[in-house]
Amino acid sequence: MTEQTLQVEILRYRPETDQDPAFQTYTVPYRDDWVILDALNHIKDNIDRTLSYRWSCHMAVCGSCGMMINGEPKLSCHAFLRDYYPNKVRIEPLANFPIERDLVAVTDDFMEKLESVKPYVIPKQERAVDDGPHLQTPAQLNAFKQYTMCINCLLCYAACPQYGLTPNFVGPAALALAHRYNLDTRDAGREQRQEIAASNEGVWDCTFVGECSQVCPKSVDPAAAIQQTKIASTIDWYKALLNPWGKR
Amino acid sequence: MAKSNKPIVWSLFAGGGMLSAFVTPVLIFITGLAVPLGLMSLDSLSYDRMLVLAQNPIAKIVLFAVIFLPLWHAAHRLLTTLHDLGLPKGRIAMTLCYGAAALGSIAAAVVLLRI
Amino acid sequence: MSRKPYLRKMPKSWWLAQRRYTSYMAREMSCVFIGAYSVLIVLGLYRLSQGRAEYGAFLEALQSPPSLVFHAAALVFALIHTVSWFSLAPKAMPLQIGEKKLSGGPVVLAHYAVWVVVSAGVLLVARI
């Protein structure tokens, strides 16, 4: 019996020699328990050592192996060959990001945006260790828990046409994380985050395409976070209008 | 707080979207299809009836809301859609979209006040 | 080693590349019909203010084939708007009772219930 195989088409870009990226086709063995990442590792180990891509955990936790698989942003450790076999699979680096090399995307832009929304608890007053734990009820935790699941895999940015059209847009994951800390009862940093989240480049560039939530492997639902931020920011705006002497 | 005036247009967009989600289909059905096709009596939209309606102060306010909010909803969505289709998000597109909505709103107010 | 990141251009036809993007575009296009219909109501009221004959001509124009085609298309897009608006409503209004986050289903259903009542009310008033 001949071995079953699958053709994989990979967008290659070697900055030192290539002017433009181009597809290169590899033939890999087909196993029904293999994911795309297994196929890439097979190529790297047995066919072409020059292929570059990011990965670490192989279990949808680290968030580093996101790529476009047949045009859809997916974690390559989370996409089974059996869902594509026997058709050819096309693999490209995450859309909307510059290509560093082969399947490696340049993600600096996101890192800066993530930092800009201060994704950490900013307490009202500094707490000393002696103050003991900062208690929170399960209900308070559940109000924001889904947004804590983000693994910064950037599938949502690759799925977001508004980020592609307006690179200044802060984007889904960063805005969802801003919302996550705003909802945290231990946090008092909303005003600082609103400087970014409610600015022109913040939630207002979102047109609720909803793809960010569709492709999220962790069910974070950034579209919902952004929508809720729009509503809250609108209420802020009208409050400030009605009460211009109120506290800002 | 961050300074952005987007909440003005966004609240009109959201309010208009909500209102037209509820009322636009049935209104289009009555005025554009059911009455013209004879599924409903022409009396529904008769001159005398509509005049009485449009002269009622409360109905004037309702009619204005049904025109004004969906119009701004449409203008804002048109602006973002033109951007989606590749037009730059400039002052010109913004002036055209919001300007048209403002003109339509003024026209609606003037006509309603004059009836 | 110097870097040379490669920037890909987003094609103008991006919304045709995937079915979900295309249905998003259909939803967005509903604004053309909703806006045009608002203008049409203003026009109708203007004709009403002019007098019986002018308003009669407006009603007659509504019976013309182009008007019927426009309204049929407008109804389809208005329904796309309504359905998509309702389906996204739960994202804007998350509900939580105690520790439990509620699913969006009831919020969507409530919107449909109000829609049915409002539509039936408008139809009833129009018929009287």
CSV table of C-alpha atoms in Angstrom, one decimal:
chain,number,residue,atom,x,y,z
A,1,MET,CA,0.0,0.0,0.0
A,2,THR,CA,1.3,3.4,-0.9
A,3,GLU,CA,1.5,5.9,2.0
A,4,GLN,CA,-1.2,8.6,2.1
A,5,THR,CA,0.2,12.1,1.6
A,6,LEU,CA,-1.0,15.6,1.7
A,7,GLN,CA,0.3,18.6,-0.2
A,8,VAL,CA,1.1,21.7,1.8
A,9,GLU,CA,1.7,25.0,0.1
A,10,ILE,CA,3.7,27.4,2.3
A,11,LEU,CA,4.3,31.1,1.7
A,12,ARG,CA,8.1,31.5,1.9
A,13,TYR,CA,9.9,34.8,2.5
A,14,ARG,CA,13.7,34.9,3.0
A,15,PRO,CA,14.5,38.6,3.5
A,16,GLU,CA,18.2,38.2,2.5
A,17,THR,CA,17.4,36.8,-0.9
A,18,ASP,CA,13.7,37.3,-1.7
A,19,GLN,CA,12.2,40.5,-3.1
A,20,ASP,CA,8.6,39.1,-2.6
A,21,PRO,CA,7.2,36.1,-0.8
A,22,ALA,CA,6.3,33.1,-2.9
A,23,PHE,CA,4.6,29.7,-2.3
A,24,GLN,CA,6.6,26.5,-2.0
A,25,THR,CA,4.8,23.2,-2.1
A,26,TYR,CA,5.8,20.3,0.2
A,27,THR,CA,4.4,16.8,0.3
A,28,VAL,CA,4.0,15.4,3.8
A,29,PRO,CA,2.7,12.1,5.1
A,30,TYR,CA,-0.9,12.1,6.1
A,31,ARG,CA,-1.9,11.0,9.6
A,32,ASP,CA,-5.4,11.5,10.9
A,33,ASP,CA,-4.1,12.5,14.3
A,34,TRP,CA,-1.7,15.1,13.0
A,35,VAL,CA,-2.3,18.8,13.2
A,36,ILE,CA,-0.8,21.4,10.7
A,37,LEU,CA,2.0,22.0,13.2
A,38,ASP,CA,3.0,18.4,13.0
A,39,ALA,CA,3.2,18.7,9.3
A,40,LEU,CA,5.4,21.8,9.6
A,41,ASN,CA,7.7,20.0,12.1
A,42,HIS,CA,7.9,17.1,9.7
A,43,ILE,CA,9.0,19.4,6.9
A,44,LYS,CA,11.5,21.2,9.2
A,45,ASP,CA,13.0,17.9,10.5
A,46,ASN,CA,13.0,15.9,7.3
A,47,ILE,CA,12.6,18.0,4.2
A,48,ASP,CA,13.7,21.6,4.5
A,49,ARG,CA,15.6,22.9,7.5
A,50,THR,CA,15.3,26.5,6.4
A,51,LEU,CA,11.6,26.8,7.0
A,52,SER,CA,10.9,29.3,9.8
A,53,TYR,CA,7.8,29.4,12.0
A,54,ARG,CA,6.9,30.0,15.7
A,55,TRP,CA,5.6,27.4,18.1
A,56,SER,CA,6.1,26.3,21.6
A,57,CYS,CA,3.5,24.3,23.5
A,58,HIS,CA,1.6,22.3,20.8
A,59,MET,CA,-1.5,22.5,23.0
A,60,ALA,CA,-3.3,25.9,22.4
A,61,VAL,CA,-1.8,27.5,25.4
A,62,CYS,CA,1.2,29.5,24.4
A,63,GLY,CA,-0.4,31.3,21.5
A,64,SER,CA,2.7,31.5,19.3
A,65,CYS,CA,1.7,29.2,16.3
A,66,GLY,CA,-1.1,31.3,14.8
A,67,MET,CA,-1.0,31.4,11.0
A,68,MET,CA,-3.4,31.6,8.0
A,69,ILE,CA,-4.6,28.2,7.1
A,70,ASN,CA,-6.6,28.2,3.8
A,71,GLY,CA,-7.1,31.9,4.4
A,72,GLU,CA,-8.4,31.6,8.0
A,73,PRO,CA,-6.5,32.5,11.0
A,74,LYS,CA,-5.9,29.4,13.2
A,75,LEU,CA,-3.5,28.0,15.7
A,76,SER,CA,-1.6,25.4,13.7
A,77,CYS,CA,-1.6,23.2,16.7
A,78,HIS,CA,-5.3,23.3,16.7
A,79,ALA,CA,-6.0,22.5,13.1
A,80,PHE,CA,-6.2,18.9,12.1
A,81,LEU,CA,-5.0,17.6,8.7
A,82,ARG,CA,-8.1,15.4,8.6
A,83,ASP,CA,-10.2,18.5,8.2
A,84,TYR,CA,-8.4,19.4,5.0
A,85,TYR,CA,-7.4,16.0,3.5
A,86,PRO,CA,-7.2,15.1,0.6
A,87,ASN,CA,-7.1,18.7,-0.6
A,88,LYS,CA,-4.0,20.9,-0.7
A,89,VAL,CA,-3.6,23.1,2.3
A,90,ARG,CA,-2.3,26.7,1.9
A,91,ILE,CA,-0.4,28.2,4.8
A,92,GLU,CA,0.6,31.8,5.2
A,93,PRO,CA,1.8,34.0,8.0
A,94,LEU,CA,-0.9,35.9,10.0
A,95,ALA,CA,-2.7,38.4,7.8
A,96,ASN,CA,-2.5,42.2,8.6
A,97,PHE,CA,1.1,41.9,10.1
A,98,PRO,CA,4.4,42.4,8.2
A,99,ILE,CA,6.3,39.2,7.5
A,100,GLU,CA,9.6,38.8,9.3
A,101,ARG,CA,10.5,35.5,7.6
A,102,ASP,CA,8.4,32.7,6.1
A,103,LEU,CA,5.6,32.1,8.6
A,104,VAL,CA,6.9,34.4,11.3
A,105,ALA,CA,4.9,37.7,11.6
A,106,VAL,CA,6.2,41.0,13.0
A,107,THR,CA,4.1,41.6,16.1
A,108,ASP,CA,5.8,44.6,17.6
A,109,ASP,CA,2.8,46.8,16.8
A,110,PHE,CA,0.5,44.6,19.0
A,111,MET,CA,3.0,44.5,21.8
A,112,GLU,CA,3.1,48.3,22.0
A,113,LYS,CA,-0.7,48.5,21.9
A,114,LEU,CA,-1.1,45.9,24.6
A,115,GLU,CA,1.3,47.9,26.8
A,116,SER,CA,-0.6,51.1,26.1
A,117,VAL,CA,-3.8,49.8,27.6
A,118,LYS,CA,-2.1,48.9,30.9
A,119,PRO,CA,-3.3,45.3,31.1
A,120,TYR,CA,-2.7,44.9,34.9
A,121,VAL,CA,-4.5,45.7,38.1
A,122,ILE,CA,-4.1,49.3,39.0
A,123,PRO,CA,-5.4,49.5,42.6
A,124,LYS,CA,-6.9,52.6,44.1
A,125,GLN,CA,-4.3,52.6,46.9
A,126,GLU,CA,-1.0,50.6,47.0
A,127,ARG,CA,-1.5,47.6,49.2
A,128,ALA,CA,1.1,46.2,51.5
A,129,VAL,CA,1.6,42.5,51.9
A,130,ASP,CA,0.3,42.9,55.5
A,131,ASP,CA,-3.0,44.0,54.1
A,132,GLY,CA,-3.7,40.4,53.2
A,133,PRO,CA,-5.3,39.1,50.0
A,134,HIS,CA,-7.5,41.3,47.9
A,135,LEU,CA,-10.7,39.3,48.1
A,136,GLN,CA,-13.1,38.8,45.3
A,137,THR,CA,-16.3,36.8,45.1
A,138,PRO,CA,-16.8,34.1,42.4
A,139,ALA,CA,-19.6,36.3,40.9
A,140,GLN,CA,-17.2,39.3,40.7
A,141,LEU,CA,-14.6,37.0,39.0
A,142,ASN,CA,-17.1,35.6,36.5
A,143,ALA,CA,-18.0,39.1,35.3
A,144,PHE,CA,-14.6,39.3,33.6
A,145,LYS,CA,-13.1,35.7,33.6
A,146,GLN,CA,-13.7,35.0,29.9
A,147,TYR,CA,-11.5,38.0,29.0
A,148,THR,CA,-8.6,36.6,31.1
A,149,MET,CA,-8.4,33.6,28.8
A,150,CYS,CA,-6.6,35.6,26.0
A,151,ILE,CA,-3.3,34.0,25.0
A,152,ASN,CA,-2.2,36.9,22.7
A,153,CYS,CA,-2.2,34.6,19.7
A,154,LEU,CA,-3.3,37.5,17.4
A,155,LEU,CA,-5.7,35.5,15.4
A,156,CYS,CA,-8.2,38.2,16.2
A,157,TYR,CA,-6.0,40.9,14.6
A,158,ALA,CA,-5.5,38.7,11.5
A,159,ALA,CA,-9.2,38.3,11.2
A,160,CYS,CA,-10.0,42.0,11.7
A,161,PRO,CA,-10.5,43.9,8.5
A,162,GLN,CA,-10.6,47.2,10.4
A,163,TYR,CA,-7.1,46.5,11.7
A,164,GLY,CA,-6.0,45.7,8.2
A,165,LEU,CA,-7.5,48.9,6.9
A,166,THR,CA,-6.5,51.2,9.8
A,167,PRO,CA,-3.2,50.0,11.3
A,168,ASN,CA,-3.6,52.6,14.1
A,169,PHE,CA,-6.6,50.8,15.4
A,170,VAL,CA,-5.8,49.5,18.9
A,171,GLY,CA,-7.5,46.2,18.0
A,172,PRO,CA,-9.5,43.4,19.5
A,173,ALA,CA,-7.2,41.6,22.0
A,174,ALA,CA,-5.8,44.8,23.6
A,175,LEU,CA,-9.3,46.4,23.9
A,176,ALA,CA,-10.6,43.1,25.4
A,177,LEU,CA,-7.9,43.1,28.0
A,178,ALA,CA,-8.5,46.7,28.8
A,179,HIS,CA,-12.1,45.8,29.4
A,180,ARG,CA,-11.1,42.8,31.5
A,181,TYR,CA,-9.2,45.0,34.0
A,182,ASN,CA,-11.9,47.7,33.9
A,183,LEU,CA,-14.4,45.0,35.0
A,184,ASP,CA,-12.1,43.8,37.8
A,185,THR,CA,-13.4,44.9,41.3
A,186,ARG,CA,-9.8,45.2,42.5
A,187,ASP,CA,-8.9,47.7,39.8
A,188,ALA,CA,-9.3,51.5,39.7
A,189,GLY,CA,-7.4,52.2,36.5
A,190,ARG,CA,-10.3,52.6,34.0
A,191,GLU,CA,-9.7,56.3,33.5
A,192,GLN,CA,-6.1,55.7,32.5
A,193,ARG,CA,-7.1,53.0,30.1
A,194,GLN,CA,-9.9,55.0,28.6
A,195,GLU,CA,-7.2,57.5,27.3
A,196,ILE,CA,-6.5,54.8,24.8
A,197,ALA,CA,-9.6,52.7,24.6
A,198,ALA,CA,-12.1,55.6,24.1
A,199,SER,CA,-9.8,57.6,21.8
A,200,ASN,CA,-10.4,57.9,18.1
A,201,GLU,CA,-8.0,55.0,17.5
A,202,GLY,CA,-9.7,52.9,20.2
A,203,VAL,CA,-13.1,51.2,20.1
A,204,TRP,CA,-14.5,53.7,17.5
A,205,ASP,CA,-12.6,52.1,14.6
A,206,CYS,CA,-14.5,48.9,15.2
A,207,THR,CA,-17.5,48.2,12.9
A,208,PHE,CA,-18.5,45.0,14.7
A,209,VAL,CA,-17.5,42.7,11.9
A,210,GLY,CA,-17.4,40.1,14.7
A,211,GLU,CA,-14.7,37.9,13.2
A,212,CYS,CA,-12.4,38.5,16.2
A,213,SER,CA,-14.8,36.5,18.3
A,214,GLN,CA,-15.4,33.9,15.6
A,215,VAL,CA,-11.7,33.0,15.3
A,216,CYS,CA,-10.7,33.2,19.0
A,217,PRO,CA,-9.5,29.8,20.1
A,218,LYS,CA,-10.2,30.7,23.7
A,219,SER,CA,-13.8,32.1,23.4
A,220,VAL,CA,-12.7,35.5,24.7
A,221,ASP,CA,-15.2,37.4,22.6
A,222,PRO,CA,-13.3,40.7,22.0
A,223,ALA,CA,-16.3,41.9,19.9
A,224,ALA,CA,-18.5,41.9,23.0
A,225,ALA,CA,-15.8,43.7,25.1
A,226,ILE,CA,-15.4,46.4,22.5
A,227,GLN,CA,-19.2,46.8,22.1
A,228,GLN,CA,-19.6,47.2,25.9
A,229,THR,CA,-16.7,49.7,26.0
A,230,LYS,CA,-18.4,51.8,23.2
A,231,ILE,CA,-21.6,51.9,25.3
A,232,ALA,CA,-19.8,52.8,28.5
A,233,SER,CA,-17.7,55.5,26.8
A,234,THR,CA,-20.8,57.0,25.2
A,235,ILE,CA,-22.5,57.2,28.6
A,236,ASP,CA,-19.3,58.9,30.0
A,237,TRP,CA,-19.5,61.4,27.1
A,238,TYR,CA,-23.1,62.4,27.8
A,239,LYS,CA,-22.5,62.5,31.5
A,240,ALA,CA,-19.6,64.9,30.9
A,241,LEU,CA,-21.9,67.0,28.6
A,242,LEU,CA,-24.7,67.2,31.2
A,243,ASN,CA,-22.3,67.8,34.1
A,244,PRO,CA,-19.3,69.7,32.8
A,245,TRP,CA,-18.2,70.5,36.3
A,246,GLY,CA,-18.3,66.9,37.4
A,247,LYS,CA,-15.2,65.0,38.2
A,248,ARG,CA,-13.3,63.9,35.1
B,1,MET,CA,-11.0,60.9,30.0
B,2,ALA,CA,-9.9,60.6,26.4
B,3,LYS,CA,-11.3,63.2,24.2
B,4,SER,CA,-13.2,61.9,21.3
B,5,ASN,CA,-16.5,63.2,19.9
B,6,LYS,CA,-17.3,59.9,18.3
B,7,PRO,CA,-19.9,59.1,20.9
B,8,ILE,CA,-22.2,61.7,19.4
B,9,VAL,CA,-22.4,60.0,16.0
B,10,TRP,CA,-22.1,56.5,17.5
B,11,SER,CA,-25.1,57.0,19.8
B,12,LEU,CA,-27.1,58.2,16.9
B,13,PHE,CA,-25.9,55.2,14.9
B,14,ALA,CA,-26.8,52.8,17.7
B,15,GLY,CA,-30.2,54.5,18.5
B,16,GLY,CA,-31.1,54.6,14.8
B,17,GLY,CA,-30.0,51.0,14.3
B,18,MET,CA,-32.2,49.9,17.2
B,19,LEU,CA,-35.2,51.9,16.0
B,20,SER,CA,-35.0,50.8,12.4
B,21,ALA,CA,-34.4,47.1,13.4
B,22,PHE,CA,-37.9,47.3,15.0
B,23,VAL,CA,-39.9,49.5,12.7
B,24,THR,CA,-38.3,49.8,9.2
B,25,PRO,CA,-39.3,46.4,7.9
B,26,VAL,CA,-43.0,46.8,8.7
B,27,LEU,CA,-43.0,50.4,7.4
B,28,ILE,CA,-41.4,49.4,4.1
B,29,PHE,CA,-43.9,46.5,3.9
B,30,ILE,CA,-46.9,48.7,4.3
B,31,THR,CA,-46.0,51.8,2.3
B,32,GLY,CA,-43.8,50.2,-0.4
B,33,LEU,CA,-45.5,46.8,-1.0
B,34,ALA,CA,-48.8,46.0,0.8
B,35,VAL,CA,-50.7,49.2,-0.1
B,36,PRO,CA,-49.2,49.7,-3.6
B,37,LEU,CA,-49.9,46.0,-4.4
B,38,GLY,CA,-53.4,46.2,-3.0
B,39,LEU,CA,-52.8,43.7,-0.2
B,40,MET,CA,-53.9,46.5,2.1
B,41,SER,CA,-56.5,49.1,1.4
B,42,LEU,CA,-55.4,52.4,-0.1
B,43,ASP,CA,-57.3,54.1,2.7
B,44,SER,CA,-54.4,53.2,5.1
B,45,LEU,CA,-52.3,55.9,3.4
B,46,SER,CA,-55.1,58.1,2.2
B,47,TYR,CA,-54.6,61.9,2.1
B,48,ASP,CA,-57.1,62.7,4.8
B,49,ARG,CA,-55.7,60.1,7.2
B,50,MET,CA,-52.1,61.0,6.7
B,51,LEU,CA,-52.9,64.7,7.1
B,52,VAL,CA,-54.6,64.1,10.4
B,53,LEU,CA,-51.6,62.0,11.5
B,54,ALA,CA,-49.0,64.5,10.4
B,55,GLN,CA,-50.8,67.4,12.1
B,56,ASN,CA,-50.9,65.6,15.4
B,57,PRO,CA,-48.0,67.1,17.5
B,58,ILE,CA,-47.2,63.7,19.1
B,59,ALA,CA,-47.3,62.0,15.8
B,60,LYS,CA,-45.0,64.7,14.4
B,61,ILE,CA,-42.4,63.8,17.0
B,62,VAL,CA,-42.7,60.1,16.3
B,63,LEU,CA,-42.4,60.7,12.6
B,64,PHE,CA,-39.4,62.9,13.1
B,65,ALA,CA,-37.7,60.2,15.2
B,66,VAL,CA,-38.5,57.5,12.6
B,67,ILE,CA,-36.9,59.6,9.9
B,68,PHE,CA,-34.0,61.3,11.9
B,69,LEU,CA,-32.5,58.3,13.8
B,70,PRO,CA,-32.4,55.8,10.9
B,71,LEU,CA,-31.0,58.6,8.6
B,72,TRP,CA,-28.0,59.1,11.0
B,73,HIS,CA,-27.6,55.4,11.5
B,74,ALA,CA,-27.4,55.0,7.7
B,75,ALA,CA,-25.1,58.0,7.2
B,76,HIS,CA,-22.6,56.7,9.8
B,77,ARG,CA,-22.7,53.1,8.5
B,78,LEU,CA,-22.3,54.4,4.9
B,79,LEU,CA,-19.2,56.3,6.0
B,80,THR,CA,-17.6,53.2,7.5
B,81,THR,CA,-18.7,51.0,4.6
B,82,LEU,CA,-17.1,53.4,2.1
B,83,HIS,CA,-13.9,53.1,4.1
B,84,ASP,CA,-14.3,49.3,4.0
B,85,LEU,CA,-14.6,49.5,0.2
B,86,GLY,CA,-11.3,51.4,0.0
B,87,LEU,CA,-12.2,55.1,0.2
B,88,PRO,CA,-10.0,57.0,2.5
B,89,LYS,CA,-11.6,58.1,5.8
B,90,GLY,CA,-11.2,61.8,5.1
B,91,ARG,CA,-12.9,65.0,5.9
B,92,ILE,CA,-14.7,64.9,2.5
B,93,ALA,CA,-16.4,61.5,3.0
B,94,MET,CA,-17.3,62.6,6.5
B,95,THR,CA,-18.8,65.9,5.4
B,96,LEU,CA,-20.8,64.3,2.6
B,97,CYS,CA,-22.3,61.5,4.8
B,98,TYR,CA,-23.0,63.5,7.9
B,99,GLY,CA,-23.9,66.6,5.8
B,100,ALA,CA,-26.5,64.6,3.9
B,101,ALA,CA,-28.0,63.3,7.2
B,102,ALA,CA,-28.1,66.8,8.6
B,103,LEU,CA,-29.8,68.2,5.5
B,104,GLY,CA,-32.4,65.3,5.5
B,105,SER,CA,-33.1,66.0,9.2
B,106,ILE,CA,-33.6,69.7,8.6
B,107,ALA,CA,-35.9,69.0,5.6
B,108,ALA,CA,-37.9,66.5,7.8
B,109,ALA,CA,-38.3,69.1,10.6
B,110,VAL,CA,-39.3,71.9,8.2
B,111,VAL,CA,-41.8,69.7,6.4
B,112,LEU,CA,-43.3,68.4,9.6
B,113,LEU,CA,-43.6,71.9,11.1
B,114,ARG,CA,-45.3,73.3,8.0
B,115,ILE,CA,-48.0,70.6,7.7
C,1,MET,CA,21.7,40.9,10.5
C,2,SER,CA,19.5,43.6,9.1
C,3,ARG,CA,15.7,43.1,9.0
C,4,LYS,CA,13.5,43.6,6.0
C,5,PRO,CA,9.9,43.0,7.1
C,6,TYR,CA,7.6,42.5,4.1
C,7,LEU,CA,4.3,44.4,4.1
C,8,ARG,CA,1.4,42.7,2.3
C,9,LYS,CA,-1.3,44.9,0.8
C,10,MET,CA,-4.9,44.2,1.8
C,11,PRO,CA,-6.8,43.6,-1.4
C,12,LYS,CA,-9.8,46.0,-2.0
C,13,SER,CA,-12.0,42.9,-2.6
C,14,TRP,CA,-11.2,41.5,0.9
C,15,TRP,CA,-14.9,41.3,1.7
C,16,LEU,CA,-15.3,38.8,-1.2
C,17,ALA,CA,-12.6,36.5,0.1
C,18,GLN,CA,-14.7,34.8,2.7
C,19,ARG,CA,-18.4,34.1,3.2
C,20,ARG,CA,-18.6,35.7,6.6
C,21,TYR,CA,-17.0,38.9,5.3
C,22,THR,CA,-19.5,39.0,2.5
C,23,SER,CA,-22.5,38.7,4.8
C,24,TYR,CA,-21.0,41.4,6.9
C,25,MET,CA,-20.9,43.6,3.8
C,26,ALA,CA,-24.5,42.7,3.0
C,27,ARG,CA,-25.4,43.8,6.5
C,28,GLU,CA,-23.5,47.1,6.1
C,29,MET,CA,-25.2,47.7,2.7
C,30,SER,CA,-28.6,47.7,4.4
C,31,CYS,CA,-27.7,51.3,5.3
C,32,VAL,CA,-28.2,52.4,1.7
C,33,PHE,CA,-31.8,51.2,1.7
C,34,ILE,CA,-32.6,52.4,5.3
C,35,GLY,CA,-31.2,55.9,4.4
C,36,ALA,CA,-33.0,56.0,1.1
C,37,TYR,CA,-36.3,55.0,2.8
C,38,SER,CA,-35.9,57.8,5.3
C,39,VAL,CA,-35.5,60.2,2.5
C,40,LEU,CA,-38.6,58.7,0.8
C,41,ILE,CA,-40.7,59.4,3.9
C,42,VAL,CA,-39.5,63.0,3.9
C,43,LEU,CA,-40.5,63.2,0.3
C,44,GLY,CA,-44.0,61.7,1.0
C,45,LEU,CA,-44.6,64.2,3.8
C,46,TYR,CA,-43.5,67.0,1.5
C,47,ARG,CA,-46.0,65.9,-1.1
C,48,LEU,CA,-48.6,65.6,1.7
C,49,SER,CA,-47.9,69.2,2.7
C,50,GLN,CA,-48.4,70.4,-1.0
C,51,GLY,CA,-52.0,69.1,-1.2
C,52,ARG,CA,-54.3,66.3,-2.2
C,53,ALA,CA,-53.4,66.1,-5.9
C,54,GLU,CA,-49.6,66.1,-5.2
C,55,TYR,CA,-49.9,63.5,-2.5
C,56,GLY,CA,-52.1,61.4,-4.9
C,57,ALA,CA,-49.3,61.5,-7.5
C,58,PHE,CA,-46.9,60.3,-4.8
C,59,LEU,CA,-49.1,57.3,-3.9
C,60,GLU,CA,-49.4,56.5,-7.6
C,61,ALA,CA,-45.6,56.6,-8.0
C,62,LEU,CA,-45.3,54.1,-5.2
C,63,GLN,CA,-47.2,51.7,-7.5
C,64,SER,CA,-44.7,51.9,-10.3
C,65,PRO,CA,-42.5,48.9,-11.0
C,66,PRO,CA,-39.2,50.6,-10.1
C,67,SER,CA,-40.7,51.6,-6.8
C,68,LEU,CA,-41.9,48.1,-6.1
C,69,VAL,CA,-38.5,46.6,-7.0
C,70,PHE,CA,-36.8,49.2,-4.7
C,71,HIS,CA,-39.1,48.4,-1.8
C,72,ALA,CA,-38.8,44.7,-2.3
C,73,ALA,CA,-35.0,45.0,-2.1
C,74,ALA,CA,-35.2,47.4,0.7
C,75,LEU,CA,-37.4,45.0,2.7
C,76,VAL,CA,-34.8,42.2,2.2
C,77,PHE,CA,-32.0,44.5,3.4
C,78,ALA,CA,-34.1,45.9,6.3
C,79,LEU,CA,-34.7,42.3,7.4
C,80,ILE,CA,-31.0,41.5,7.2
C,81,HIS,CA,-30.4,44.6,9.4
C,82,THR,CA,-33.0,43.5,11.9
C,83,VAL,CA,-31.8,39.9,12.2
C,84,SER,CA,-28.2,40.8,12.4
C,85,TRP,CA,-28.9,43.6,14.9
C,86,PHE,CA,-30.8,41.3,17.2
C,87,SER,CA,-28.2,38.5,16.9
C,88,LEU,CA,-25.5,40.9,18.1
C,89,ALA,CA,-27.6,42.5,20.9
C,90,PRO,CA,-26.5,40.1,23.6
C,91,LYS,CA,-22.9,41.1,23.1
C,92,ALA,CA,-23.8,44.6,24.2
C,93,MET,CA,-25.9,43.5,27.2
C,94,PRO,CA,-24.2,40.7,29.1
C,95,LEU,CA,-26.4,39.3,31.7
C,96,GLN,CA,-25.2,37.7,35.0
C,97,ILE,CA,-27.3,36.4,37.8
C,98,GLY,CA,-25.2,35.7,40.9
C,99,GLU,CA,-22.2,33.7,39.7
C,100,LYS,CA,-23.8,32.5,36.5
C,101,LYS,CA,-23.4,34.2,33.2
C,102,LEU,CA,-26.6,33.9,31.1
C,103,SER,CA,-26.5,32.9,27.5
C,104,GLY,CA,-27.6,35.4,24.9
C,105,GLY,CA,-30.6,33.4,23.8
C,106,PRO,CA,-33.2,35.1,26.0
C,107,VAL,CA,-32.0,38.6,25.0
C,108,VAL,CA,-32.3,37.7,21.3
C,109,LEU,CA,-35.8,36.2,21.9
C,110,ALA,CA,-36.9,39.3,23.8
C,111,HIS,CA,-35.9,41.5,20.9
C,112,TYR,CA,-37.9,39.3,18.5
C,113,ALA,CA,-40.9,39.4,20.8
C,114,VAL,CA,-40.9,43.2,21.0
C,115,TRP,CA,-40.4,43.2,17.2
C,116,VAL,CA,-43.5,41.1,16.6
C,117,VAL,CA,-45.6,43.2,18.9
C,118,VAL,CA,-44.4,46.5,17.4
C,119,SER,CA,-44.9,45.2,13.8
C,120,ALA,CA,-48.4,43.9,14.6
C,121,GLY,CA,-49.2,47.2,16.3
C,122,VAL,CA,-48.2,49.2,13.3
C,123,LEU,CA,-50.1,46.9,11.0
C,124,LEU,CA,-53.2,47.2,13.2
C,125,VAL,CA,-53.0,51.0,13.3
C,126,ALA,CA,-52.5,51.2,9.5
C,127,ARG,CA,-55.6,49.0,8.9
C,128,ILE,CA,-58.0,50.9,11.1
